[in-house]
Coordinates of C-alpha atoms in Angstrom, one line a residue:
X30 CA 85.5 -29.0 198.1
X31 CA 85.5 -25.5 196.8
X32 CA 86.6 -26.7 193.4
X33 CA 84.3 -29.6 193.2
X34 CA 81.1 -27.4 194.2
X35 CA 82.6 -24.8 191.3
X36 CA 82.7 -27.5 188.4
X37 CA 79.2 -29.1 189.4
X38 CA 78.1 -25.1 189.2
X39 CA 79.2 -24.7 185.6
X40 CA 77.9 -27.9 184.7
X41 CA 74.5 -26.7 186.0
X42 CA 74.7 -23.6 184.4
X43 CA 76.0 -24.9 180.9
X44 CA 72.7 -27.3 180.9
X45 CA 70.4 -24.8 182.5
X46 CA 69.9 -21.5 181.9
X47 CA 68.5 -21.1 184.9
X48 CA 71.4 -21.1 186.6
X49 CA 72.0 -17.4 186.2
X50 CA 69.4 -17.1 189.1
X51 CA 71.2 -19.4 191.3
X52 CA 74.4 -17.1 190.3
X53 CA 72.6 -14.3 191.3
X54 CA 71.0 -15.1 194.1
X55 CA 73.1 -18.0 195.9
X56 CA 76.5 -17.8 194.8
X57 CA 78.9 -17.8 198.1
X58 CA 82.5 -18.7 198.2
X59 CA 83.9 -21.0 201.8
X60 CA 86.7 -18.2 201.5
X61 CA 87.3 -14.6 202.4
X62 CA 88.9 -12.4 199.7
X63 CA 90.5 -8.9 200.9
X64 CA 87.9 -7.2 199.5
X65 CA 84.9 -9.0 201.3
X66 CA 87.1 -8.7 204.5
X67 CA 87.5 -5.1 204.3
X68 CA 83.7 -4.4 203.1
X69 CA 82.8 -6.6 206.2
X70 CA 85.2 -4.3 208.5
X71 CA 83.7 -1.3 207.2
X72 CA 80.1 -2.2 207.7
X73 CA 80.9 -2.9 211.3
X74 CA 82.7 0.6 211.8
X75 CA 79.8 2.2 210.5
X76 CA 77.2 0.0 212.4
X77 CA 75.6 -1.2 209.1
X78 CA 76.8 -5.0 209.8
X79 CA 74.2 -7.8 210.9
X80 CA 74.4 -10.7 213.3
X81 CA 74.8 -13.4 211.0
X82 CA 77.9 -11.3 209.2
X83 CA 79.7 -10.5 212.7
X84 CA 79.8 -14.5 213.3
X85 CA 80.9 -14.9 210.1
X86 CA 84.2 -12.3 210.4
X87 CA 84.6 -13.2 214.0
X88 CA 85.1 -16.8 213.2
X89 CA 87.3 -16.0 210.2
X90 CA 89.1 -13.7 212.0
X91 CA 90.0 -16.5 215.2
X92 CA 91.5 -19.1 212.5
X93 CA 93.3 -16.7 210.6
X94 CA 96.2 -14.7 212.6
X95 CA 97.0 -13.2 209.1
X96 CA 94.0 -11.6 208.5
X97 CA 93.4 -10.6 212.1
X98 CA 96.5 -8.5 211.8
X99 CA 95.6 -6.9 208.8
X100 CA 91.8 -6.2 210.3
X101 CA 93.7 -4.2 213.1
X102 CA 96.1 -2.5 210.5
X103 CA 92.5 -1.4 208.4
X104 CA 91.1 -0.4 212.0
X105 CA 94.0 2.3 212.7
X106 CA 93.7 3.9 209.2
X107 CA 90.2 4.2 209.7
X108 CA 90.3 5.7 212.7
X109 CA 93.3 8.4 211.8
X110 CA 91.5 9.3 208.8
X111 CA 87.8 10.3 210.5
X112 CA 87.2 13.6 210.4
X113 CA 85.8 15.0 213.4
X114 CA 82.3 17.1 213.9
X115 CA 82.4 20.2 213.3
X116 CA 80.3 22.7 215.6
X117 CA 79.1 26.0 214.5
X118 CA 78.8 28.4 217.0
X119 CA 77.5 31.8 216.5
X120 CA 78.3 34.5 219.7
X121 CA 75.2 37.2 218.6
X122 CA 76.9 39.4 221.2
X123 CA 80.0 39.6 220.1
X124 CA 78.9 40.0 216.7
X125 CA 76.1 43.2 217.7
X126 CA 79.4 44.7 218.9
X127 CA 81.3 44.2 215.9
X128 CA 78.8 45.7 214.1
X129 CA 77.7 48.7 215.6
X130 CA 81.7 49.8 215.9
X131 CA 81.4 49.6 212.5
X132 CA 78.6 51.8 212.2
X133 CA 80.7 54.2 214.8
X134 CA 83.4 53.6 212.8
X135 CA 81.8 54.8 209.5
X136 CA 79.8 57.8 211.3
X137 CA 83.5 59.1 212.4
X138 CA 85.3 58.9 208.6
X139 CA 82.2 60.4 207.3
X140 CA 82.1 63.6 209.8
X141 CA 85.7 64.6 209.8
X142 CA 86.8 65.3 213.3
X143 CA 83.3 66.3 214.6
X144 CA 81.1 64.1 216.5
X145 CA 77.3 64.1 214.3
X146 CA 74.7 63.3 216.9
X147 CA 71.9 62.0 215.1
X148 CA 68.6 61.7 217.0
X149 CA 67.4 57.8 215.0
X150 CA 70.9 56.5 215.6
X151 CA 70.1 54.2 218.3
X152 CA 67.3 53.1 216.5
X153 CA 69.2 52.6 213.4
X154 CA 71.4 50.5 215.5
X155 CA 68.8 48.4 216.9
X156 CA 67.5 47.9 213.6
X157 CA 70.8 46.3 212.7
X158 CA 70.9 44.2 214.9
X159 CA 67.3 42.7 215.0
X160 CA 68.7 42.0 211.2
X161 CA 71.9 40.3 212.2
X162 CA 70.3 37.9 214.4
X163 CA 67.7 37.1 211.7
X164 CA 70.5 36.5 208.8
X165 CA 71.9 34.2 211.5
X166 CA 69.0 32.6 212.2
X167 CA 68.2 32.0 208.7
X168 CA 71.3 30.8 208.1
X169 CA 71.3 28.1 210.9
X170 CA 67.8 27.3 211.1
X171 CA 66.7 24.2 208.1
X172 CA 64.5 25.6 205.6
X173 CA 61.1 23.7 204.9
X174 CA 61.5 24.8 201.4
X175 CA 64.9 23.4 201.1
X176 CA 65.2 21.1 198.6
X177 CA 65.9 17.2 200.3
X178 CA 69.3 16.1 201.3
X179 CA 70.4 12.5 199.4
X180 CA 72.7 10.5 200.8
X181 CA 75.6 9.4 198.7
X182 CA 77.9 6.3 199.0
X183 CA 81.1 5.5 196.9
X184 CA 82.1 2.0 197.0
X185 CA 85.8 1.6 197.5
X186 CA 86.0 -2.3 197.2
X187 CA 83.8 -4.6 195.0
X188 CA 81.0 -5.9 197.1
X189 CA 80.3 -2.9 199.5
X190 CA 76.6 -3.7 200.2
X191 CA 74.1 -0.6 201.1
X192 CA 70.7 -1.3 202.6
X193 CA 67.9 0.9 202.0
X194 CA 65.4 2.2 204.3
X195 CA 62.8 -0.5 203.1
X196 CA 65.5 -3.0 203.4
X197 CA 66.3 -3.7 199.8
X198 CA 70.0 -3.9 199.3
X199 CA 72.4 -2.7 197.1
X200 CA 75.6 -4.1 196.1
X201 CA 78.0 -1.7 195.0
X202 CA 81.2 -2.6 192.5
X203 CA 84.6 -0.5 193.1
X204 CA 83.8 3.3 192.3
X205 CA 79.8 3.2 191.9
X206 CA 78.0 5.5 193.6
X207 CA 74.7 5.4 194.7
X208 CA 72.1 8.2 196.2
X209 CA 69.2 8.5 197.9
X210 CA 66.9 10.5 200.2
X211 CA 65.2 9.7 203.6
X212 CA 63.3 12.4 203.3
X213 CA 61.2 11.5 200.0
X214 CA 62.4 7.6 199.6
X215 CA 59.1 6.1 199.4
X216 CA 56.9 9.3 198.9
X217 CA 55.2 8.4 196.4
X218 CA 57.8 6.0 195.3
X219 CA 61.2 4.8 196.2
X220 CA 63.9 6.8 193.9
X221 CA 67.7 6.3 193.8
X222 CA 70.4 7.6 191.7
X223 CA 73.4 5.2 190.3
X224 CA 76.7 5.8 188.6
X225 CA 78.5 2.9 188.1
X226 CA 77.2 -0.4 188.2
X227 CA 75.7 -2.7 191.4
X228 CA 73.2 -5.7 192.1
X229 CA 69.5 -4.5 193.3
X230 CA 67.8 -6.9 195.7
X231 CA 64.0 -5.0 195.9
X232 CA 61.6 -6.0 198.5
X233 CA 58.1 -6.1 196.7
X234 CA 55.7 -3.3 197.4
X235 CA 53.3 -3.0 194.5
X236 CA 52.1 0.4 195.5
X237 CA 55.6 2.5 195.5
X238 CA 58.0 0.9 192.9
X239 CA 61.6 1.6 192.8
X240 CA 63.0 3.8 190.5
X241 CA 66.9 3.6 189.4
X242 CA 67.9 6.8 188.0
X243 CA 70.8 6.3 185.5
X244 CA 73.2 8.8 184.2
X245 CA 72.5 9.0 180.6
X246 CA 69.1 9.9 181.5
X247 CA 67.1 6.3 181.4
X248 CA 65.3 5.0 184.5
X249 CA 64.9 1.5 185.6
X250 CA 61.2 0.5 187.3
X251 CA 60.8 -2.2 189.5
X252 CA 58.2 -3.6 192.0
X253 CA 60.4 -6.7 193.3
X254 CA 63.2 -8.3 192.3
X255 CA 67.0 -8.6 191.6
X256 CA 69.2 -7.1 188.5
X257 CA 72.2 -5.8 187.6
X258 CA 72.7 -2.4 186.4
X259 CA 75.9 -0.8 184.8
X260 CA 75.4 3.4 184.2
X261 CA 77.3 6.2 182.9
X262 CA 77.0 9.0 180.8
X263 CA 76.7 7.0 177.2
X264 CA 75.3 4.0 178.1
X265 CA 72.7 1.8 180.7
X266 CA 73.0 -2.1 180.7
X267 CA 70.1 -4.1 183.0
X268 CA 70.3 -7.8 183.7
X269 CA 67.0 -9.3 185.2
X270 CA 68.4 -12.0 187.3
X271 CA 64.5 -12.6 188.7
X272 CA 61.4 -11.0 188.0
X273 CA 60.6 -8.1 185.6
X274 CA 61.6 -4.8 185.3
X275 CA 60.7 -1.7 182.9
X276 CA 63.7 -0.1 181.2
X277 CA 62.8 3.7 180.2
X278 CA 64.8 4.9 178.0
X279 CA 64.2 8.7 178.3
X280 CA 62.6 8.6 181.7
X281 CA 59.5 7.5 183.6
X282 CA 56.2 8.2 181.6
X283 CA 58.2 9.6 178.9
X284 CA 58.0 7.6 175.7
X285 CA 57.1 3.5 175.9
X286 CA 58.9 0.9 178.4
X287 CA 61.2 -2.3 177.2
X288 CA 60.1 -4.9 179.2
X289 CA 62.6 -7.1 180.7
X290 CA 62.2 -10.8 182.3
X291 CA 65.0 -13.4 184.2
X292 CA 67.3 -14.0 182.1
X293 CA 66.9 -10.7 179.8
X294 CA 69.3 -8.0 179.1
X295 CA 69.0 -4.7 177.4
X296 CA 71.7 -2.0 176.4
X297 CA 70.6 1.3 175.9
X298 CA 72.8 4.3 174.2
X299 CA 70.3 6.0 172.1
X300 CA 69.1 2.8 170.4
X301 CA 68.3 -0.1 172.1
X302 CA 69.5 -3.4 171.9
X303 CA 67.8 -6.6 173.9
X304 CA 69.1 -9.9 174.4
X305 CA 67.1 -13.0 175.5
X306 CA 69.7 -15.0 177.3
X307 CA 72.5 -13.7 179.7
X308 CA 75.4 -15.1 180.8
X309 CA 76.9 -15.6 184.3
X310 CA 80.0 -13.7 183.2
X311 CA 77.9 -10.6 183.0
X312 CA 77.8 -10.3 186.9
X313 CA 81.7 -11.8 187.1
X314 CA 82.3 -8.8 189.2
X315 CA 79.7 -9.8 191.9
X316 CA 80.6 -13.5 191.8
X317 CA 84.2 -13.1 191.1
X318 CA 84.1 -16.0 188.7
X319 CA 84.1 -16.6 185.0
X320 CA 83.2 -19.6 183.1
X321 CA 83.6 -20.5 179.2
X322 CA 83.1 -23.2 177.1
X323 CA 84.2 -23.3 173.5
X324 CA 84.2 -19.8 173.4
X325 CA 86.6 -18.4 170.8
X326 CA 90.1 -17.6 172.2
X327 CA 90.1 -14.1 171.7
X328 CA 86.7 -12.8 172.5
X329 CA 87.4 -15.1 176.2
X330 CA 90.5 -13.3 176.8
X331 CA 88.7 -9.7 175.9
X332 CA 86.1 -10.7 178.3
X333 CA 89.2 -11.3 180.8
X334 CA 90.8 -8.1 180.2
X335 CA 87.8 -6.1 181.0
X336 CA 87.6 -7.7 184.4
X337 CA 91.1 -7.3 184.8
X338 CA 90.8 -3.7 183.6
X339 CA 93.9 -4.6 181.3
X340 CA 94.1 -3.5 177.9
X341 CA 94.7 -6.3 175.3
X342 CA 96.4 -6.1 171.7
X343 CA 95.4 -8.9 169.7
X344 CA 96.2 -8.0 166.2
X345 CA 99.2 -10.3 165.7
X346 CA 97.5 -13.3 167.3
X347 CA 97.2 -16.3 165.1
X348 CA 94.6 -18.2 166.5
X349 CA 91.4 -16.0 167.5
X350 CA 88.8 -18.7 166.4
X351 CA 90.3 -21.3 168.7
X352 CA 87.8 -22.6 171.0
X353 CA 88.7 -21.9 175.0
X354 CA 87.3 -23.7 177.7
X355 CA 87.7 -22.7 181.4
X356 CA 86.9 -21.9 184.9
X357 CA 88.5 -19.0 186.4
X358 CA 88.5 -17.9 190.0
X359 CA 89.1 -14.2 189.4
X360 CA 89.8 -13.4 192.9
X361 CA 92.4 -15.9 193.1
X362 CA 94.3 -15.5 189.6
X363 CA 96.3 -12.6 188.8
X364 CA 95.8 -11.4 184.9
X365 CA 99.4 -12.2 184.3
X366 CA 98.4 -15.6 185.6
X367 CA 96.1 -15.9 183.2
X368 CA 98.2 -14.9 180.5
X369 CA 101.2 -17.6 181.6
X370 CA 98.0 -20.8 181.7
X371 CA 97.2 -19.3 177.7
X372 CA 100.9 -19.4 176.7
X373 CA 101.2 -22.7 178.1
X374 CA 98.0 -24.0 176.3
X375 CA 98.2 -22.4 173.0
X376 CA 101.7 -21.4 172.6
X377 CA 100.4 -17.9 172.4
X378 CA 103.6 -15.4 173.3
X379 CA 102.5 -12.5 175.3
X380 CA 104.5 -9.2 176.8
X381 CA 103.6 -6.4 178.9
X382 CA 103.9 -3.5 176.6
X383 CA 103.3 -0.7 179.0
X384 CA 101.3 -0.1 182.5
X385 CA 98.1 -2.0 182.0
X386 CA 98.9 -2.6 178.2
X387 CA 99.6 -5.9 176.8
X388 CA 100.4 -7.6 173.5
X389 CA 99.6 -11.1 172.3
X390 CA 101.1 -12.7 169.2
X391 CA 101.4 -16.1 167.6
X392 CA 99.5 -19.6 169.0
X393 CA 99.1 -22.9 167.9
X394 CA 95.4 -24.2 168.3
X395 CA 95.4 -27.9 170.1
X396 CA 92.5 -28.8 169.1
X397 CA 93.0 -28.2 165.2

C-alpha cells in the first residue's frame, strides 16, 4: 500500500505543480525510520512530545519488539549522558574571614616583626566586607541591563522539531542550529536565528511578523506560511511551500525585499537568483523521497550524492545525458544500493575511491 500511495503521489506531482505543497504539508510514511524513532524518544524525554505522538510511539513499540529494545538502549545512553545541575553556593562568612586574614597578613608583612595599630583598621575591614558582599551579590543577582538569553537547539538527526512560544514549529535538518529568546520573542516581532536547514510552519499573526536571521546576514520576513530555509555563511536559500515571504538580502529595512510566493525559490550569495518552480527533491531531507522523470543521469546522480553526503566523479561517465526516471525511498535505500541499481540498468561501472568518494565510468543508454 505504501508503494501504491507513493506512486500516486509522484504521478500527481509530475502532473500538478501544486503537489509540492502537499509534499510540504502532508507527506507521511506508515513505517518509522530510526531517525524518526529517536526524534520521538528525544521529544518524550525532554517533555515536548504531544499526546498524538505518544500514542504513535507506544503503538509502534508495542508491535515492534526490536524497536522497543533499541528505544531502551537509547534511554540508558540518554540518562547516562545527562549532566547534573550545579548549584553555586557562596559562604559570605567564610569569604569575609579569608579577606580579613589576607589584610592582617599583608599588614604584618609590611611592618616586619612589629604590630602596627591603625585607628582606621576596623573601618577598613568593615568597608572591605561590604565591598565583598556587593561583588558577590552583583555576580549572582541577574541584571536588568543584561542582554536577553537565547535558547539554542542543534539537531542530532533529521526531523528534530522545535515548538516556538507562539506554537509555530520548526523541523530541523541534522546539524542545523536554531536560536531564539523567550524574553524578546514577539516583542515587537518574532525573531529566530538559523544556521543550517529547516522547515518552518508559522502561525499567522499579522501584527507580529516572524524574522529568520540567516548566517549570511540576510533575513526572511513572514506573517504566516510554510517555507524551507538553508542558511550558511556563503548563501541563503528559501523555498516557499505555502503563503508568501519577503527575502531581505541585507536584513529587514535595508534595501528592497524580494517577494516569494508558493512554489517559488530564491538564492542569495551576493547575487539574487529566483526560480518560479520548485521541486519535491528540494525538501528530500524532510520527505526522505526523491523522484526523477527523464532527468539527465549525471544530474540525478549528483542530486542523490548530495543527499547521501557523497562525492561523485563523473568525468569518465559516457552517458551523462541519458534520461533517468525513478522514485527513490532515501530512508530505505543506501547510496551504494542506488549505484548497484544504476549499474544493472545503465551498465555503468562504479568504484569507491575513498571514504565517501566514488567514481563512475562507461555506461550504455538503454533508450538509445
